[in-house]
Amino acid sequence: MRRKVAILGATGTVGQRFIQILRGHPWFEITVLAASERSAGKKYREACRWRLETDMPNEIGEMTVVNTRVKEVKEAADVDLVFSALPGSVAGPVEEEFAAEYPVVSKASAHRMDADIPLIIPEVNPEHLGIIPVQKKNRGWNGFISTDPNCSTIQLAITLKALMGFGVKQLIVSTMQALSGAGYPGVPSLDIIDNVIPYIPNEEEKMESETRKILGTFNGNSIQPANMTISASCNRVDVKDGHLEAVYVELENKPTIEEVKEAFRSFVGEPQRLNLPSAPEKPIIVREENDRPQPRFDRNAGKGMSVVVGRVRSDPIMTVKYLCLGHNTIRGAAGAGVLSAELMVAKGIL
Ligand SMILES: NC(=O)c1ccc[n+]([C@@H]2O[C@H](COP(=O)([O-])OP(=O)(O)OC[C@H]3O[C@@H](n4cnc5c(N)ncnc54)[C@H](OP(=O)(O)O)[C@@H]3O)[C@@H](O)[C@H]2O)c1
């Protein structure tokens, strides 16, 4: 039996990706679409400005959007699981209300750094799901909240996990982030055409703190952040989808460049071992060309779930430097949420 899911923020950039990815999913079935009061009561096709290249599924277009309240979701249909693609500013209390009754897999930032809430990348830290029973006990909830990291953090953390065996001491990352990362309508066209904006509010702090939590250690009761220094510099560029990041890492051991590439190429995690439906065969793809990865050519690698790494070379100040690219609304958002939920099903948490 497929698990019934509600999507909160269903009309937004990430909500639309959730619909696209969940349609026809072997384990999940969309039963409720929720959004703001502006959309509630309307047919989805009237409430949503659909921005994906694939057509809006007909049966989804005909569904009536409900308000983002537990009572209204409950009245609309049975739900086993809630995906939240709410704005961070709204998600905090709303997700807590839902978690009292339902498991919530969230793309929003509101609870990512809460001590008893996991921040999951299925290939990187599946063991952090072990904190869910602690959370349920602390909060007295029947459900729980599990969060997914910020889009720019996910692709970075996947590449760092592959390097952990060499001892990651510190790193610098500079991002070139796509427009869809800002939601819809996002950055005004007259601000971004022919331009780069060297500031994304709170993004650098998120990359630095989230990465340490994800790469940290779960001791059965709490998550101890990884002991590494991270410096992030985030930029918005005139690209539709796909974040590109230049990464400079100091490693304790001094591997050769071929050893670093092999660590990327051979990296797999729980999703691959468990053969989860959304798991890419290769979480990291290494390109050898001098001019790859590029957003237009590489963002859909592994159906948007692979991180593409290129220009792996030694660095005169740190140890190694490389570029990495990930699809921000798939691997960085809805695809990440679906893969997390699949992991929870496989582990008997859902
Ligand atoms: N875009 C990305 O690449 C990306 C990546 C990772 C994480 N995220 C995170 O995912 C979340 C969603 O981002 P997005 O890019 O999809 O944003 P978005 O395009 O602006 O969509 C926001 C969604 O939230 C709904 N909403 C807004 N205010 C609400 C309220 N007061 N109550 C209930 N629903 C409300 C909107 O409904 P209406 O249509 O009714 O207004 C819409 O469905 C954010 O937390 C974001 O930080 C985004």
GROMACS .gro file of C-alpha atoms and ligand atoms in nm:
model
  398
    1MET     CA    1   0.000   0.000   0.000
    2ARG     CA    2   0.130   0.342  -0.094
    3ARG     CA    3   0.164   0.594   0.189
    4LYS     CA    4  -0.064   0.896   0.156
    5VAL     CA    5   0.113   1.230   0.157
    6ALA     CA    6   0.024   1.597   0.196
    7ILE     CA    7   0.243   1.868   0.044
    8LEU     CA    8   0.255   2.201   0.230
    9GLY     CA    9   0.363   2.489   0.004
   10ALA     CA   10   0.239   2.281  -0.288
   11THR     CA   11   0.201   2.578  -0.525
   12GLY     CA   12   0.562   2.700  -0.487
   13THR     CA   13   0.886   2.620  -0.671
   14VAL     CA   14   0.971   2.326  -0.446
   15GLY     CA   15   0.608   2.216  -0.408
   16GLN     CA   16   0.581   2.176  -0.786
   17ARG     CA   17   0.895   1.961  -0.791
   18PHE     CA   18   0.748   1.745  -0.516
   19ILE     CA   19   0.442   1.689  -0.734
   20GLN     CA   20   0.655   1.609  -1.039
   21ILE     CA   21   0.874   1.361  -0.847
   22LEU     CA   22   0.594   1.199  -0.646
   23ARG     CA   23   0.368   1.139  -0.943
   24GLY     CA   24   0.366   0.767  -1.005
   25HIS     CA   25   0.598   0.705  -0.709
   26PRO     CA   26   0.589   0.338  -0.602
   27TRP     CA   27   0.570   0.413  -0.227
   28PHE     CA   28   0.387   0.749  -0.199
   29GLU     CA   29   0.058   0.890  -0.323
   30ILE     CA   30  -0.039   1.260  -0.311
   31THR     CA   31  -0.370   1.304  -0.130
   32VAL     CA   32  -0.362   1.667  -0.007
   33LEU     CA   33  -0.219   1.990  -0.150
   34ALA     CA   34  -0.194   2.283   0.092
   35ALA     CA   35  -0.080   2.642   0.049
   36SER     CA   36  -0.159   2.990   0.183
   37GLU     CA   37  -0.498   3.153   0.230
   38ARG     CA   38  -0.448   3.311  -0.114
   39SER     CA   39  -0.473   2.966  -0.275
   40ALA     CA   40  -0.705   2.779  -0.039
   41GLY     CA   41  -1.038   2.676  -0.191
   42LYS     CA   42  -0.912   2.712  -0.550
   43LYS     CA   43  -0.842   2.431  -0.796
   44TYR     CA   44  -0.466   2.367  -0.805
   45ARG     CA   45  -0.448   2.476  -1.171
   46GLU     CA   46  -0.597   2.814  -1.077
   47ALA     CA   47  -0.389   2.863  -0.764
   48CYS     CA   48  -0.053   2.759  -0.908
   49ARG     CA   49   0.168   2.930  -1.162
   50TRP     CA   50   0.323   2.606  -1.292
   51ARG     CA   51   0.686   2.674  -1.392
   52LEU     CA   52   0.814   2.326  -1.486
   53GLU     CA   53   0.877   2.209  -1.843
   54THR     CA   54   0.666   1.896  -1.798
   55ASP     CA   55   0.290   1.958  -1.799
   56MET     CA   56   0.095   1.988  -1.477
   57PRO     CA   57  -0.065   1.646  -1.422
   58ASN     CA   58  -0.437   1.669  -1.500
   59GLU     CA   59  -0.561   1.503  -1.184
   60ILE     CA   60  -0.341   1.734  -0.974
   61GLY     CA   61  -0.479   2.040  -1.153
   62GLU     CA   62  -0.829   1.933  -1.054
   63MET     CA   63  -0.749   1.894  -0.682
   64THR     CA   64  -0.871   2.166  -0.446
   65VAL     CA   65  -0.596   2.339  -0.248
   66VAL     CA   66  -0.656   2.355   0.127
   67ASN     CA   67  -0.532   2.593   0.392
   68THR     CA   68  -0.215   2.492   0.578
   69ARG     CA   69  -0.388   2.386   0.898
   70VAL     CA   70  -0.399   2.040   1.056
   71LYS     CA   71  -0.778   2.047   1.079
   72GLU     CA   72  -0.825   2.130   0.711
   73VAL     CA   73  -0.571   1.876   0.593
   74LYS     CA   74  -0.735   1.611   0.808
   75GLU     CA   75  -1.078   1.693   0.670
   76ALA     CA   76  -0.948   1.678   0.312
   77ALA     CA   77  -0.810   1.319   0.321
   78ASP     CA   78  -0.614   1.059   0.513
   79VAL     CA   79  -0.246   1.141   0.538
   80ASP     CA   80   0.048   0.926   0.657
   81LEU     CA   81   0.324   1.177   0.592
   82VAL     CA   82   0.364   1.552   0.534
   83PHE     CA   83   0.623   1.712   0.306
   84SER     CA   84   0.678   2.076   0.395
   85ALA     CA   85   0.795   2.327   0.133
   86LEU     CA   86   0.684   2.628   0.335
   87PRO     CA   87   0.883   2.952   0.356
   88GLY     CA   88   1.123   2.940   0.653
   89SER     CA   89   0.947   3.238   0.810
   90VAL     CA   90   0.616   3.049   0.820
   91ALA     CA   91   0.730   2.690   0.883
   92GLY     CA   92   0.832   2.703   1.252
   93PRO     CA   93   0.502   2.679   1.446
   94VAL     CA   94   0.310   2.525   1.154
   95GLU     CA   95   0.543   2.224   1.127
   96GLU     CA   96   0.531   2.176   1.505
   97GLU     CA   97   0.152   2.165   1.491
   98PHE     CA   98   0.164   1.900   1.218
   99ALA     CA   99   0.438   1.699   1.393
  100ALA     CA  100   0.213   1.651   1.694
  101GLU     CA  101   0.015   1.413   1.467
  102TYR     CA  102   0.215   1.336   1.153
  103PRO     CA  103   0.572   1.265   1.044
  104VAL     CA  104   0.695   1.585   0.873
  105VAL     CA  105   0.982   1.590   0.621
  106SER     CA  106   1.076   1.954   0.583
  107LYS     CA  107   1.266   2.158   0.328
  108ALA     CA  108   1.237   2.473   0.538
  109SER     CA  109   1.514   2.616   0.754
  110ALA     CA  110   1.304   2.678   1.067
  111HIS     CA  111   1.397   2.361   1.260
  112ARG     CA  112   1.720   2.251   1.089
  113MET     CA  113   1.947   2.348   1.375
  114ASP     CA  114   1.721   2.233   1.662
  115ALA     CA  115   1.925   1.996   1.878
  116ASP     CA  116   1.672   1.710   1.869
  117ILE     CA  117   1.576   1.740   1.500
  118PRO     CA  118   1.779   1.553   1.238
  119LEU     CA  119   1.922   1.728   0.934
  120ILE     CA  120   1.945   1.445   0.686
  121ILE     CA  121   2.124   1.369   0.362
  122PRO     CA  122   2.053   0.999   0.312
  123GLU     CA  123   2.399   0.923   0.165
  124VAL     CA  124   2.581   1.120   0.434
  125ASN     CA  125   2.428   1.083   0.780
  126PRO     CA  126   2.142   0.829   0.783
  127GLU     CA  127   2.238   0.736   1.141
  128HIS     CA  128   2.119   1.080   1.259
  129LEU     CA  129   1.761   0.953   1.216
  130GLY     CA  130   1.830   0.783   1.548
  131ILE     CA  131   1.752   1.113   1.722
  132ILE     CA  132   1.383   1.092   1.626
  133PRO     CA  133   1.283   0.886   1.935
  134VAL     CA  134   1.465   1.144   2.154
  135GLN     CA  135   1.269   1.422   1.982
  136LYS     CA  136   0.934   1.246   2.021
  137LYS     CA  137   1.001   1.191   2.390
  138ASN     CA  138   1.121   1.551   2.448
  139ARG     CA  139   0.823   1.701   2.272
  140GLY     CA  140   0.548   1.451   2.342
  141TRP     CA  141   0.461   1.425   1.970
  142ASN     CA  142   0.298   1.133   1.792
  143GLY     CA  143   0.476   1.240   1.475
  144PHE     CA  144   0.815   1.407   1.430
  145ILE     CA  145   1.010   1.655   1.218
  146SER     CA  146   1.303   1.553   1.000
  147THR     CA  147   1.467   1.830   0.799
  148ASP     CA  148   1.668   1.844   0.478
  149PRO     CA  149   1.955   2.092   0.444
  150ASN     CA  150   1.974   2.408   0.242
  151CYS     CA  151   2.021   2.340  -0.132
  152SER     CA  152   2.377   2.472  -0.152
  153THR     CA  153   2.475   2.275   0.160
  154ILE     CA  154   2.353   1.937   0.028
  155GLN     CA  155   2.583   1.914  -0.273
  156LEU     CA  156   2.881   2.044  -0.072
  157ALA     CA  157   2.826   1.798   0.215
  158ILE     CA  158   2.797   1.502  -0.024
  159THR     CA  159   3.139   1.582  -0.173
  160LEU     CA  160   3.293   1.640   0.173
  161LYS     CA  161   3.160   1.309   0.302
  162ALA     CA  162   3.355   1.135   0.025
  163LEU     CA  163   3.670   1.311   0.151
  164MET     CA  164   3.622   1.246   0.525
  165GLY     CA  165   3.859   0.948   0.515
  166PHE     CA  166   4.143   1.193   0.434
  167GLY     CA  167   4.060   1.409   0.739
  168VAL     CA  168   3.882   1.734   0.641
  169LYS     CA  169   4.041   2.017   0.846
  170GLN     CA  170   3.896   2.330   0.691
  171LEU     CA  171   3.746   2.458   0.368
  172ILE     CA  172   3.644   2.763   0.172
  173VAL     CA  173   3.343   2.753  -0.062
  174SER     CA  174   3.225   3.019  -0.303
  175THR     CA  175   2.886   2.964  -0.466
  176MET     CA  176   2.720   3.068  -0.793
  177GLN     CA  177   2.354   3.000  -0.715
  178ALA     CA  178   2.064   2.969  -0.956
  179LEU     CA  179   1.755   3.189  -0.960
  180SER     CA  180   1.505   2.912  -0.881
  181GLY     CA  181   1.676   2.885  -0.543
  182ALA     CA  182   1.503   3.208  -0.446
  183GLY     CA  183   1.154   3.066  -0.511
  184TYR     CA  184   0.896   3.227  -0.739
  185PRO     CA  185   0.890   3.508  -0.855
  186GLY     CA  186   1.224   3.541  -0.673
  187VAL     CA  187   1.484   3.798  -0.779
  188PRO     CA  188   1.344   4.075  -1.005
  189SER     CA  189   1.468   4.034  -1.364
  190LEU     CA  190   1.606   4.391  -1.376
  191ASP     CA  191   1.824   4.314  -1.074
  192ILE     CA  192   1.980   3.994  -1.214
  193ILE     CA  193   2.000   4.018  -1.595
  194ASP     CA  194   2.359   4.107  -1.693
  195ASN     CA  195   2.455   4.085  -1.328
  196VAL     CA  196   2.579   3.887  -1.026
  197ILE     CA  197   2.448   3.966  -0.679
  198PRO     CA  198   2.717   3.895  -0.417
  199TYR     CA  199   2.477   3.841  -0.128
  200ILE     CA  200   2.207   3.588  -0.038
  201PRO     CA  201   2.056   3.659   0.305
  202ASN     CA  202   2.157   3.403   0.574
  203GLU     CA  203   2.296   3.161   0.314
  204GLU     CA  204   2.660   3.171   0.425
  205GLU     CA  205   2.570   3.111   0.790
  206LYS     CA  206   2.346   2.818   0.688
  207MET     CA  207   2.618   2.653   0.478
  208GLU     CA  208   2.869   2.683   0.761
  209SER     CA  209   2.653   2.561   1.050
  210GLU     CA  210   2.446   2.300   0.863
  211THR     CA  211   2.753   2.133   0.712
  212ARG     CA  212   2.909   2.088   1.057
  213LYS     CA  213   2.587   1.937   1.194
  214ILE     CA  214   2.543   1.697   0.899
  215LEU     CA  215   2.904   1.575   0.919
  216GLY     CA  216   2.882   1.552   1.298
  217THR     CA  217   2.852   1.245   1.520
  218PHE     CA  218   2.535   1.102   1.675
  219ASN     CA  219   2.613   0.950   2.014
  220GLY     CA  220   2.271   0.797   2.085
  221ASN     CA  221   2.135   1.112   2.252
  222SER     CA  222   2.267   1.415   2.070
  223ILE     CA  223   2.452   1.525   1.757
  224GLN     CA  224   2.802   1.668   1.808
  225PRO     CA  225   2.896   1.899   1.518
  226ALA     CA  226   3.207   1.812   1.316
  227ASN     CA  227   3.520   1.994   1.421
  228MET     CA  228   3.610   2.178   1.101
  229THR     CA  229   3.630   2.543   0.998
  230ILE     CA  230   3.415   2.645   0.702
  231SER     CA  231   3.410   2.979   0.523
  232ALA     CA  232   3.131   3.035   0.267
  233SER     CA  233   3.074   3.319   0.022
  234CYS     CA  234   2.740   3.307  -0.163
  235ASN     CA  235   2.644   3.472  -0.491
  236ARG     CA  236   2.325   3.476  -0.702
  237VAL     CA  237   2.389   3.438  -1.077
  238ASP     CA  238   2.175   3.461  -1.389
  239VAL     CA  239   2.114   3.083  -1.423
  240LYS     CA  240   1.771   2.920  -1.399
  241ASP     CA  241   1.852   2.591  -1.219
  242GLY     CA  242   2.173   2.440  -1.081
  243HIS     CA  243   2.410   2.575  -0.817
  244LEU     CA  244   2.782   2.572  -0.900
  245GLU     CA  245   3.034   2.588  -0.613
  246ALA     CA  246   3.411   2.638  -0.607
  247VAL     CA  247   3.549   2.442  -0.309
  248TYR     CA  248   3.900   2.456  -0.153
  249VAL     CA  249   3.968   2.192   0.113
  250GLU     CA  250   4.260   2.134   0.348
  251LEU     CA  251   4.300   1.763   0.425
  252GLU     CA  252   4.505   1.614   0.709
  253ASN     CA  253   4.642   1.333   0.494
  254LYS     CA  254   4.785   1.440   0.161
  255PRO     CA  255   4.617   1.218  -0.100
  256THR     CA  256   4.710   1.238  -0.466
  257ILE     CA  257   4.460   1.398  -0.703
  258GLU     CA  258   4.386   1.054  -0.848
  259GLU     CA  259   4.305   0.925  -0.496
  260VAL     CA  260   4.070   1.220  -0.440
  261LYS     CA  261   3.894   1.156  -0.772
  262GLU     CA  262   3.864   0.787  -0.689
  263ALA     CA  263   3.711   0.874  -0.348
  264PHE     CA  264   3.448   1.082  -0.529
  265ARG     CA  265   3.386   0.821  -0.799
  266SER     CA  266   3.351   0.527  -0.561
  267PHE     CA  267   3.135   0.708  -0.303
  268VAL     CA  268   2.799   0.542  -0.229
  269GLY     CA  269   2.571   0.548   0.074
  270GLU     CA  270   2.266   0.382   0.225
  271PRO     CA  271   2.029   0.482  -0.060
  272GLN     CA  272   2.244   0.298  -0.313
  273ARG     CA  273   2.291  -0.007  -0.087
  274LEU     CA  274   1.915  -0.016  -0.017
  275ASN     CA  275   1.833   0.052  -0.383
  276LEU     CA  276   1.585   0.327  -0.292
  277PRO     CA  277   1.359   0.437  -0.581
  278SER     CA  278   1.504   0.792  -0.605
  279ALA     CA  279   1.867   0.702  -0.535
  280PRO     CA  280   2.102   0.794  -0.818
  281GLU     CA  281   2.334   0.511  -0.916
  282LYS     CA  282   2.625   0.750  -0.864
  283PRO     CA  283   2.583   1.019  -0.596
  284ILE     CA  284   2.895   1.189  -0.737
  285ILE     CA  285   2.995   1.198  -1.104
  286VAL     CA  286   3.348   1.315  -1.185
  287ARG     CA  287   3.400   1.498  -1.516
  288GLU     CA  288   3.747   1.523  -1.668
  289GLU     CA  289   3.688   1.807  -1.915
  290ASN     CA  290   3.844   2.145  -1.826
  291ASP     CA  291   3.515   2.327  -1.866
  292ARG     CA  292   3.274   2.106  -1.670
  293PRO     CA  293   3.054   2.097  -1.469
  294GLN     CA  294   2.822   2.357  -1.619
  295PRO     CA  295   2.463   2.417  -1.501
  296ARG     CA  296   2.300   2.379  -1.844
  297PHE     CA  297   2.478   2.054  -1.929
  298ASP     CA  298   2.513   1.883  -1.593
  299ARG     CA  299   2.220   1.975  -1.367
  300ASN     CA  300   2.004   1.683  -1.480
  301ALA     CA  301   2.272   1.417  -1.424
  302GLY     CA  302   2.125   1.115  -1.245
  303LYS     CA  303   1.775   1.263  -1.299
  304GLY     CA  304   1.892   1.570  -1.108
  305MET     CA  305   2.003   1.362  -0.807
  306SER     CA  306   2.377   1.330  -0.881
  307VAL     CA  307   2.632   1.592  -0.781
  308VAL     CA  308   2.873   1.659  -1.068
  309VAL     CA  309   3.233   1.734  -0.971
  310GLY     CA  310   3.503   1.864  -1.203
  311ARG     CA  311   3.837   2.043  -1.224
  312VAL     CA  312   3.976   1.841  -0.934
  313ARG     CA  313   4.329   1.975  -0.882
  314SER     CA  314   4.583   2.044  -0.613
  315ASP     CA  315   4.576   2.376  -0.434
  316PRO     CA  316   4.889   2.570  -0.328
  317ILE     CA  317   4.724   2.699  -0.006
  318MET     CA  318   4.480   2.421   0.086
  319THR     CA  319   4.522   2.059  -0.032
  320VAL     CA  320   4.270   2.018  -0.311
  321LYS     CA  321   4.022   2.233  -0.503
  322TYR     CA  322   3.728   2.141  -0.725
  323LEU     CA  323   3.394   2.260  -0.862
  324CYS     CA  324   3.069   2.089  -0.776
  325LEU     CA  325   2.723   2.130  -0.927
  326GLY     CA  326   2.382   2.014  -0.808
  327HIS     CA  327   2.024   2.067  -0.923
  328ASN     CA  328   1.893   2.294  -0.647
  329THR     CA  329   1.523   2.209  -0.671
  330ILE     CA  330   1.581   1.833  -0.719
  331ARG     CA  331   1.889   1.713  -0.525
  332GLY     CA  332   1.878   2.037  -0.328
  333ALA     CA  333   1.508   2.029  -0.247
  334ALA     CA  334   1.217   1.801  -0.345
  335GLY     CA  335   1.433   1.507  -0.457
  336ALA     CA  336   1.619   1.528  -0.126
  337GLY     CA  337   1.293   1.523   0.069
  338VAL     CA  338   1.159   1.223  -0.122
  339LEU     CA  339   1.487   1.032  -0.081
  340SER     CA  340   1.482   1.104   0.295
  341ALA     CA  341   1.127   0.970   0.317
  342GLU     CA  342   1.224   0.660   0.118
  343LEU     CA  343   1.509   0.599   0.362
  344MET     CA  344   1.265   0.628   0.653
  345VAL     CA  345   1.033   0.373   0.491
  346ALA     CA  346   1.323   0.134   0.432
  347LYS     CA  347   1.431   0.171   0.795
  348GLY     CA  348   1.080   0.118   0.932
  349ILE     CA  349   1.049   0.476   1.066
  350LEU     CA  350   0.751   0.548   0.840
  351LIG     N1  351   1.386   2.686  -0.430
  351LIG     C1  352   1.485   2.607  -0.390
  351LIG     O1  353   1.575   2.570  -0.469
  351LIG     C2  354   1.491   2.561  -0.248
  351LIG     C3  355   1.591   2.469  -0.215
  351LIG     C4  356   1.599   2.421  -0.083
  351LIG     C5  357   1.509   2.466   0.010
  351LIG     N2  358   1.413   2.556  -0.024
  351LIG     C6  359   1.319   2.596   0.081
  351LIG     O2  360   1.192   2.537   0.048
  351LIG     C7  361   1.088   2.624   0.093
  351LIG     C8  362   0.997   2.660  -0.024
  351LIG     O3  363   1.074   2.735  -0.119
  351LIG     P1  364   1.016   2.774  -0.263
  351LIG     O4  365   1.136   2.815  -0.340
  351LIG     O5  366   0.928   2.667  -0.315
  351LIG     O6  367   0.926   2.904  -0.227
  351LIG     P2  368   0.804   2.969  -0.311
  351LIG     O7  369   0.819   2.938  -0.455
  351LIG     O8  370   0.800   3.109  -0.268
  351LIG     O9  371   0.672   2.892  -0.256
  351LIG     C9  372   0.625   2.913  -0.126
  351LIG    C10  373   0.505   2.823  -0.097
  351LIG    O10  374   0.462   2.843   0.037
  351LIG    C11  375   0.326   2.887   0.039
  351LIG     N3  376   0.307   2.990   0.143
  351LIG    C12  377   0.358   3.114   0.147
  351LIG     N4  378   0.316   3.179   0.260
  351LIG    C13  379   0.239   3.091   0.328
  351LIG    C14  380   0.165   3.098   0.449
  351LIG     N5  381   0.164   3.207   0.525
  351LIG     N6  382   0.094   2.989   0.490
  351LIG    C15  383   0.093   2.875   0.413
  351LIG     N7  384   0.159   2.864   0.296
  351LIG    C16  385   0.232   2.971   0.254
  351LIG    C17  386   0.301   2.944  -0.099
  351LIG    O11  387   0.161   2.935  -0.125
  351LIG     P3  388   0.081   3.045  -0.216
  351LIG    O12  389   0.107   3.009  -0.359
  351LIG    O13  390  -0.060   3.022  -0.175
  351LIG    O14  391   0.135   3.180  -0.179
  351LIG    C18  392   0.383   2.849  -0.185
  351LIG    O15  393   0.313   2.729  -0.203
  351LIG    C19  394   1.156   2.744   0.158
  351LIG    O16  395   1.167   2.722   0.298
  351LIG    C20  396   1.293   2.744   0.093
  351LIG    O17  397   1.391   2.807   0.172
  351LIG    C21  398   1.402   2.604  -0.151
   0.00000   0.00000   0.00000
